[in-house]
GROMACS .gro file of C-alpha atoms in nm:
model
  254
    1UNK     CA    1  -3.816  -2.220   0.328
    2UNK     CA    2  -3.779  -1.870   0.202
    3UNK     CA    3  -3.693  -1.732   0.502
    4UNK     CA    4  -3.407  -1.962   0.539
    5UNK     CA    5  -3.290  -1.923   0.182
    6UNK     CA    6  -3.270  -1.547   0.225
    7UNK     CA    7  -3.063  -1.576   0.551
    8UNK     CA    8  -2.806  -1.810   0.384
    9UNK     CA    9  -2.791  -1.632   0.064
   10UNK     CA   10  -2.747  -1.280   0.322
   11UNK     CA   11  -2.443  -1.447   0.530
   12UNK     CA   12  -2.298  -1.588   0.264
   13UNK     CA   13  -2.297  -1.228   0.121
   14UNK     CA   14  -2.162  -1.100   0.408
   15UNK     CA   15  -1.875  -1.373   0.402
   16UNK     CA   16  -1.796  -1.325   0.050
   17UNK     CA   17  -1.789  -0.917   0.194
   18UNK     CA   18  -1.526  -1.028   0.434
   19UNK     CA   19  -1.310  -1.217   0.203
   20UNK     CA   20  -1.270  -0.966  -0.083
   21UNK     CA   21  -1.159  -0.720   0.174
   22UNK     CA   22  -0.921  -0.958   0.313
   23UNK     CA   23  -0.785  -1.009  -0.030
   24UNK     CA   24  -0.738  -0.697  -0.081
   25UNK     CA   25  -0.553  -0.628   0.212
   26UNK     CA   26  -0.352  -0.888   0.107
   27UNK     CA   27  -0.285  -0.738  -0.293
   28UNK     CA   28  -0.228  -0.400  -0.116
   29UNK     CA   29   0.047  -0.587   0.114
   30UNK     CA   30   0.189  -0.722  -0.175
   31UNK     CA   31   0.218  -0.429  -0.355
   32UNK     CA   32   0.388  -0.260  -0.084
   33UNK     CA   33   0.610  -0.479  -0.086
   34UNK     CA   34   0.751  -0.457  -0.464
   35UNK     CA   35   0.709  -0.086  -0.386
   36UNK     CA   36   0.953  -0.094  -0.069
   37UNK     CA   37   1.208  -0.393  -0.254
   38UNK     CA   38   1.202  -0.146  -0.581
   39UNK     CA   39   1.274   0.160  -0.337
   40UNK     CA   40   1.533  -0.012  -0.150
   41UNK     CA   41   1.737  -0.143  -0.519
   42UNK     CA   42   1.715   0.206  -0.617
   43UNK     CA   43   1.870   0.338  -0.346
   44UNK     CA   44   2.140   0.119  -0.353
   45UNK     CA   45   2.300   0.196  -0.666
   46UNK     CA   46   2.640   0.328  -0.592
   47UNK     CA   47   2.814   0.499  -0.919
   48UNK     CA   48   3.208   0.511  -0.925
   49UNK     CA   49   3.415   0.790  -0.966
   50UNK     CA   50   3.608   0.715  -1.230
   51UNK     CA   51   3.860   0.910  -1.202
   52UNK     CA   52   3.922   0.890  -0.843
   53UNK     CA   53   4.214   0.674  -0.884
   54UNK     CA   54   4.382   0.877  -1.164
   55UNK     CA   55   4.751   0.933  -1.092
   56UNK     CA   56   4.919   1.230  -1.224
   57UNK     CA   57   5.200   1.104  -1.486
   58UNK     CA   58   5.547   1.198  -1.381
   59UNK     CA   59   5.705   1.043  -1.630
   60UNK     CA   60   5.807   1.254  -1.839
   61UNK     CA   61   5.908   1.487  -1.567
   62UNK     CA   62   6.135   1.242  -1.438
   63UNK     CA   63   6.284   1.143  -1.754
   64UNK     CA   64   6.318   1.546  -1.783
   65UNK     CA   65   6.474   1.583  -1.447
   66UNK     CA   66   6.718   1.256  -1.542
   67UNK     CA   67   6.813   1.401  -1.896
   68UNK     CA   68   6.889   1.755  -1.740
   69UNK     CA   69   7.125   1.594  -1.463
   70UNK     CA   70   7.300   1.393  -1.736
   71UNK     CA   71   7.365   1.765  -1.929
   72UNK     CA   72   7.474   1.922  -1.619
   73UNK     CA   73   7.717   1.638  -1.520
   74UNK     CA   74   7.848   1.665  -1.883
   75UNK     CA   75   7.822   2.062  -1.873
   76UNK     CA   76   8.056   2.026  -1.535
   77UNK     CA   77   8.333   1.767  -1.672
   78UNK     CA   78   8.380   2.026  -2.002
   79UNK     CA   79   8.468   2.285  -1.732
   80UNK     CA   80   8.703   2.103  -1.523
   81UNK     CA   81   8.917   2.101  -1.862
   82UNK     CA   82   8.881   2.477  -1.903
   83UNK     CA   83   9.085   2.543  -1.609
   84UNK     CA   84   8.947   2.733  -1.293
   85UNK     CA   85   8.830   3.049  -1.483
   86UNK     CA   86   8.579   2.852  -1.697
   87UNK     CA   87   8.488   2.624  -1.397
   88UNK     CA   88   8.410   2.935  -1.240
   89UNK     CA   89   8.229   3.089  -1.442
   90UNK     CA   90   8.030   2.809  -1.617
   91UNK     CA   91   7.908   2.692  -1.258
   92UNK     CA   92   7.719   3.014  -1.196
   93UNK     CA   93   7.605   2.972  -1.553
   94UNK     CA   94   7.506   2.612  -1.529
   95UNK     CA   95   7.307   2.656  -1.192
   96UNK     CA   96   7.125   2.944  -1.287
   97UNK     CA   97   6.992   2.694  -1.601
   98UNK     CA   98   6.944   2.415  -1.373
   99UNK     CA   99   6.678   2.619  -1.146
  100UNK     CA  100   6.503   2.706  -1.463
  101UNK     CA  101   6.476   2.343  -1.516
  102UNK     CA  102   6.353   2.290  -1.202
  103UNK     CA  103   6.109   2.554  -1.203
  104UNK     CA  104   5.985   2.449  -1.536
  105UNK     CA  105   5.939   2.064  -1.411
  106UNK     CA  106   5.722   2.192  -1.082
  107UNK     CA  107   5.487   2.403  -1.292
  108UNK     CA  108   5.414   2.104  -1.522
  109UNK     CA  109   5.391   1.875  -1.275
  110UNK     CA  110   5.152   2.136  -1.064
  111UNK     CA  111   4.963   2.182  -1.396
  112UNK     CA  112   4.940   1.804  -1.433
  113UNK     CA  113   4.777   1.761  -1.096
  114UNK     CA  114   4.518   2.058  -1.090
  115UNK     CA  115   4.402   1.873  -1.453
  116UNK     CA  116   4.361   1.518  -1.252
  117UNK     CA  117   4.200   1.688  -0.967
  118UNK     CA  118   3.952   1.873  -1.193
  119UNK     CA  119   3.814   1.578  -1.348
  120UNK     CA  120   3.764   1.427  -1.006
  121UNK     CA  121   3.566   1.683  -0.914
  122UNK     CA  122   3.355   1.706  -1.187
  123UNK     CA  123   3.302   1.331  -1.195
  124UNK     CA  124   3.207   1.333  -0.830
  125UNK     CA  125   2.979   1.651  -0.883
  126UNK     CA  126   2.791   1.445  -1.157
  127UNK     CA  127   2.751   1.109  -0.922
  128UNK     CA  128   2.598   1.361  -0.652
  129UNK     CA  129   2.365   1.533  -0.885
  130UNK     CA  130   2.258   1.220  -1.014
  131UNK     CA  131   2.212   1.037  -0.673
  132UNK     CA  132   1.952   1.307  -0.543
  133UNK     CA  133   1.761   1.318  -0.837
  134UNK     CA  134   1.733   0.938  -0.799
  135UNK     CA  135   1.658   0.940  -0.438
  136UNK     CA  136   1.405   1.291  -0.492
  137UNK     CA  137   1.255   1.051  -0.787
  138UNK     CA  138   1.228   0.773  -0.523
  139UNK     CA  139   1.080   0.965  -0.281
  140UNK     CA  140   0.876   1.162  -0.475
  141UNK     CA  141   0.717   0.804  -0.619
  142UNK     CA  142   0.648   0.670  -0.263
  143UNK     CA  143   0.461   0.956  -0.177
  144UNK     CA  144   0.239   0.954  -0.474
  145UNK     CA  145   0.189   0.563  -0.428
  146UNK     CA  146   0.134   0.573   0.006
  147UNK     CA  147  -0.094   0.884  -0.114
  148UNK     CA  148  -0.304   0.612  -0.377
  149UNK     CA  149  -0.297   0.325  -0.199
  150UNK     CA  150  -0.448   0.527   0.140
  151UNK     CA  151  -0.692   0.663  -0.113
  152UNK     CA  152  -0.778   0.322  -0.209
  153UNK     CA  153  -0.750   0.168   0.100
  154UNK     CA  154  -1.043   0.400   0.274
  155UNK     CA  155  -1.263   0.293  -0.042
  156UNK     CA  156  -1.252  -0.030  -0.001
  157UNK     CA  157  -1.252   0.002   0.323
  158UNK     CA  158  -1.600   0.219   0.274
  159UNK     CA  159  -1.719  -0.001   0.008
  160UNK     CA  160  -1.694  -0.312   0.250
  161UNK     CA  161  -1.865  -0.171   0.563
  162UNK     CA  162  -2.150  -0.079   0.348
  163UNK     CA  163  -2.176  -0.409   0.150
  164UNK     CA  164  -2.122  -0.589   0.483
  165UNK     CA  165  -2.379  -0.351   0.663
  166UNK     CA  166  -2.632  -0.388   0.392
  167UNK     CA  167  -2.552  -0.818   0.379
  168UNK     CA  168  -2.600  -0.791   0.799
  169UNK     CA  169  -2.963  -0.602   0.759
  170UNK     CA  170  -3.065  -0.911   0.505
  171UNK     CA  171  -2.950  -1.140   0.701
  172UNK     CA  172  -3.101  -1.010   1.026
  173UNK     CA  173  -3.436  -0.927   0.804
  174UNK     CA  174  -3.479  -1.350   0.699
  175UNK     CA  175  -3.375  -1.461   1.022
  176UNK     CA  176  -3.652  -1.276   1.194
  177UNK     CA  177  -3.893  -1.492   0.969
  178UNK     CA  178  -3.748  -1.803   1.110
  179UNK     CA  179  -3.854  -1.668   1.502
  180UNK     CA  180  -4.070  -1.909   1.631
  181UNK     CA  181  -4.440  -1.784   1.682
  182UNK     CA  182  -4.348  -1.745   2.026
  183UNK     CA  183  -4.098  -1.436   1.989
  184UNK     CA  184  -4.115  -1.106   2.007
  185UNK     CA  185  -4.422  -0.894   1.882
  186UNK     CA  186  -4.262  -0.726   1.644
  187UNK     CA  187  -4.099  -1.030   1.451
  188UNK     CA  188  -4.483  -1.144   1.361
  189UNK     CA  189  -4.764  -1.029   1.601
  190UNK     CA  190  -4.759  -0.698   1.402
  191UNK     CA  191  -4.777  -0.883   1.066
  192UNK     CA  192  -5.071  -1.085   1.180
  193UNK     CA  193  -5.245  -0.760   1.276
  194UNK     CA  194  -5.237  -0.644   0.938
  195UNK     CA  195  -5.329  -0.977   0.762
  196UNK     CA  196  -5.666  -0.983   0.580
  197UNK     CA  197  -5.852  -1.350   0.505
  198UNK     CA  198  -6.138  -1.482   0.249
  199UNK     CA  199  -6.452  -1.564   0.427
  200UNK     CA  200  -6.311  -1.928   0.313
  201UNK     CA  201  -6.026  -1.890   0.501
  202UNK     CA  202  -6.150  -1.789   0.849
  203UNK     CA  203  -6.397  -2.102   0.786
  204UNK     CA  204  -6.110  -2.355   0.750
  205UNK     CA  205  -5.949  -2.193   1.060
  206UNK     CA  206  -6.219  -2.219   1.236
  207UNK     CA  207  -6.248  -2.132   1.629
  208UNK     CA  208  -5.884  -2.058   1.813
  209UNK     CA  209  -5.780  -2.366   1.966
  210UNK     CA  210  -6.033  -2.589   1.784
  211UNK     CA  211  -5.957  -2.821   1.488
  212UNK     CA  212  -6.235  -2.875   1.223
  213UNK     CA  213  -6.332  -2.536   1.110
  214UNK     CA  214  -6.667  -2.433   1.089
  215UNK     CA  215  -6.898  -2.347   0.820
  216UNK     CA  216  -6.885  -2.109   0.590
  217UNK     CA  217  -6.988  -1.715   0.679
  218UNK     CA  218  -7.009  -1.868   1.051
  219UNK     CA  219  -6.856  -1.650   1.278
  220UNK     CA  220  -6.521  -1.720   1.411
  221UNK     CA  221  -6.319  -1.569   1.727
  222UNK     CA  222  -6.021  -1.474   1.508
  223UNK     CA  223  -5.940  -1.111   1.516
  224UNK     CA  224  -5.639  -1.033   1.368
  225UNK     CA  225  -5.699  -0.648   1.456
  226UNK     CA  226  -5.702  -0.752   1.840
  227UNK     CA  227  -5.422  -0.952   1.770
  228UNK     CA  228  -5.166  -0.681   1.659
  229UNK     CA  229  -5.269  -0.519   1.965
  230UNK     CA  230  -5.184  -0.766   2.235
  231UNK     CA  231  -4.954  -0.751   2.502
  232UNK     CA  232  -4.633  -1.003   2.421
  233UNK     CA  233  -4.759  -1.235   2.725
  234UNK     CA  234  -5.133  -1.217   2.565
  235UNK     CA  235  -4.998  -1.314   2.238
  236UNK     CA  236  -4.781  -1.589   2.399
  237UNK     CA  237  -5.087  -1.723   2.555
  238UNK     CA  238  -5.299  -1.665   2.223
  239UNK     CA  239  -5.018  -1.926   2.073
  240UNK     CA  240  -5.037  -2.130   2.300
  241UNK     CA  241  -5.404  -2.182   2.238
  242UNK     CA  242  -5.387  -2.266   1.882
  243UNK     CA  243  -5.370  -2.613   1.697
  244UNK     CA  244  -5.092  -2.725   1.515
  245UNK     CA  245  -5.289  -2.672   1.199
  246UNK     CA  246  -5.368  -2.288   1.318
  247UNK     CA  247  -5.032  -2.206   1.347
  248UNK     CA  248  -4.968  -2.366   1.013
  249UNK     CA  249  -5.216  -2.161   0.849
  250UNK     CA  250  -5.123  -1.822   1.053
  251UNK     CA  251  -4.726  -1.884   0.962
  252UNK     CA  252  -4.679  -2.013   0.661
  253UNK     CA  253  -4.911  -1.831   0.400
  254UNK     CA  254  -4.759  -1.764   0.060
   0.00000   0.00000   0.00000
């Protein structure tokens, strides 16, 4: 009853083996996952550049370029009443004023767009600088954690074989005690070779094959030293010989 006690509590050691490493393979799964979906929402941040869409104002250039026209249209009518002289003479005047304008408007409006494109640039030179330190974070973060959970992984992995090696050699130990007295010699002959009786014993056993017993300091023909020393089809036969009550006493003492 022992025997089969230790076997059962053995395998079911060995099951319960098996089914903490399968739960962890399954918590290490899982974690890989929120590891990978984490990754993933990481990566997929996507920052704006704000001021990609900034427009340079030309406005107030236009209003300039509108307000100079009207003073050159006026400029022009006040010379057509000085006669041709002043027209003349005011023309060259009047143009030479009107490129300044001009030139004046196209620097602003140059000035105006090296200003927008400068902030672009710096805005996008911020969204890149921050996008591979996210993604060196990222990556630097899934190393570390493939790096732990491998680590882990071949300890439990370690951890298991042994329990389930050590769970296998109990098992295998308590089910050789449930062998039949027929088996091999080495899953009882060689215990029986060993075994040592009270004078009141080897009376109650008695003569091999022979129920009854005999009396007490009476010599019997139960050797357990030539026992452990038989060939396995010897010892098969020696079985074979016995009573049921002879085998009782041979394989079941406490």
């Amino acid at each position: 009853m022992a025997a089969v006690t230790g076997t059962i509590v053995a395998l079911g050691g060995l099951g319960v083996s098996a089914a903490q490493a399968i739960g962890q393979n399954k918590a290490m799964k899982k974690a890989q996952a929120a590891s990978d979906l984490a990754s993933k929402e990481l990566k997929a941040i996507n920052e704006q550049n704000a001021f990609k869409q900034l427009q340079v104002p030309t406005l107030g250039t236009q209003l300039a370029q509108q307000s100079q026209a009207q003073r050159e249209s006026q400029a022009v009518n006040m010379l057509q009443g000085a006669g041709a002289e002043g027209v003349i003479g005011g023309i060259g005047q009047l143009a030479v004023a009107g490129e300044q304008g001009d030139l004046q408007n196209a620097a602003r409006l140059d000035e105006l767009k090296f200003e927008r494109d400068a902030m672009q640039s710096q805005a996008q030179q911020g969204i890149n600088s921050r996008k591979q330190q996210r993604d060196f974070e990222i990556g630097f973060g899934e190393k570390a954690d493939a790096e732990a959970k491998r680590a882990q992984a071949e300890e439990n992995r370690n951890a298991a074989i042994q329990s389930a090696v050590g769970f296998a050699g109990s098992a295998l130990t308590s089910a050789s005690k449930l062998v039949g007295p027929y088996g091999n010699k080495n899953l009882g002959q060689g215990e029986l070779g060993k075994t040592q009786w009270s004078p009141e014993q080897f009376a109650k056993f008695g003569n091999v094959g022979k129920d009854g017993g005999v009396g007490l300091g009476e010599t019997t023909d139960l050797d357990f030293e030539s026992i452990g020393g038989m060939s396995n089809q010897k010892f098969k036969q020696f079985m074979k010989g016995l009573t049921s009550g002879q085998k009782q006493m041979l394989f079941n003492q406490q």
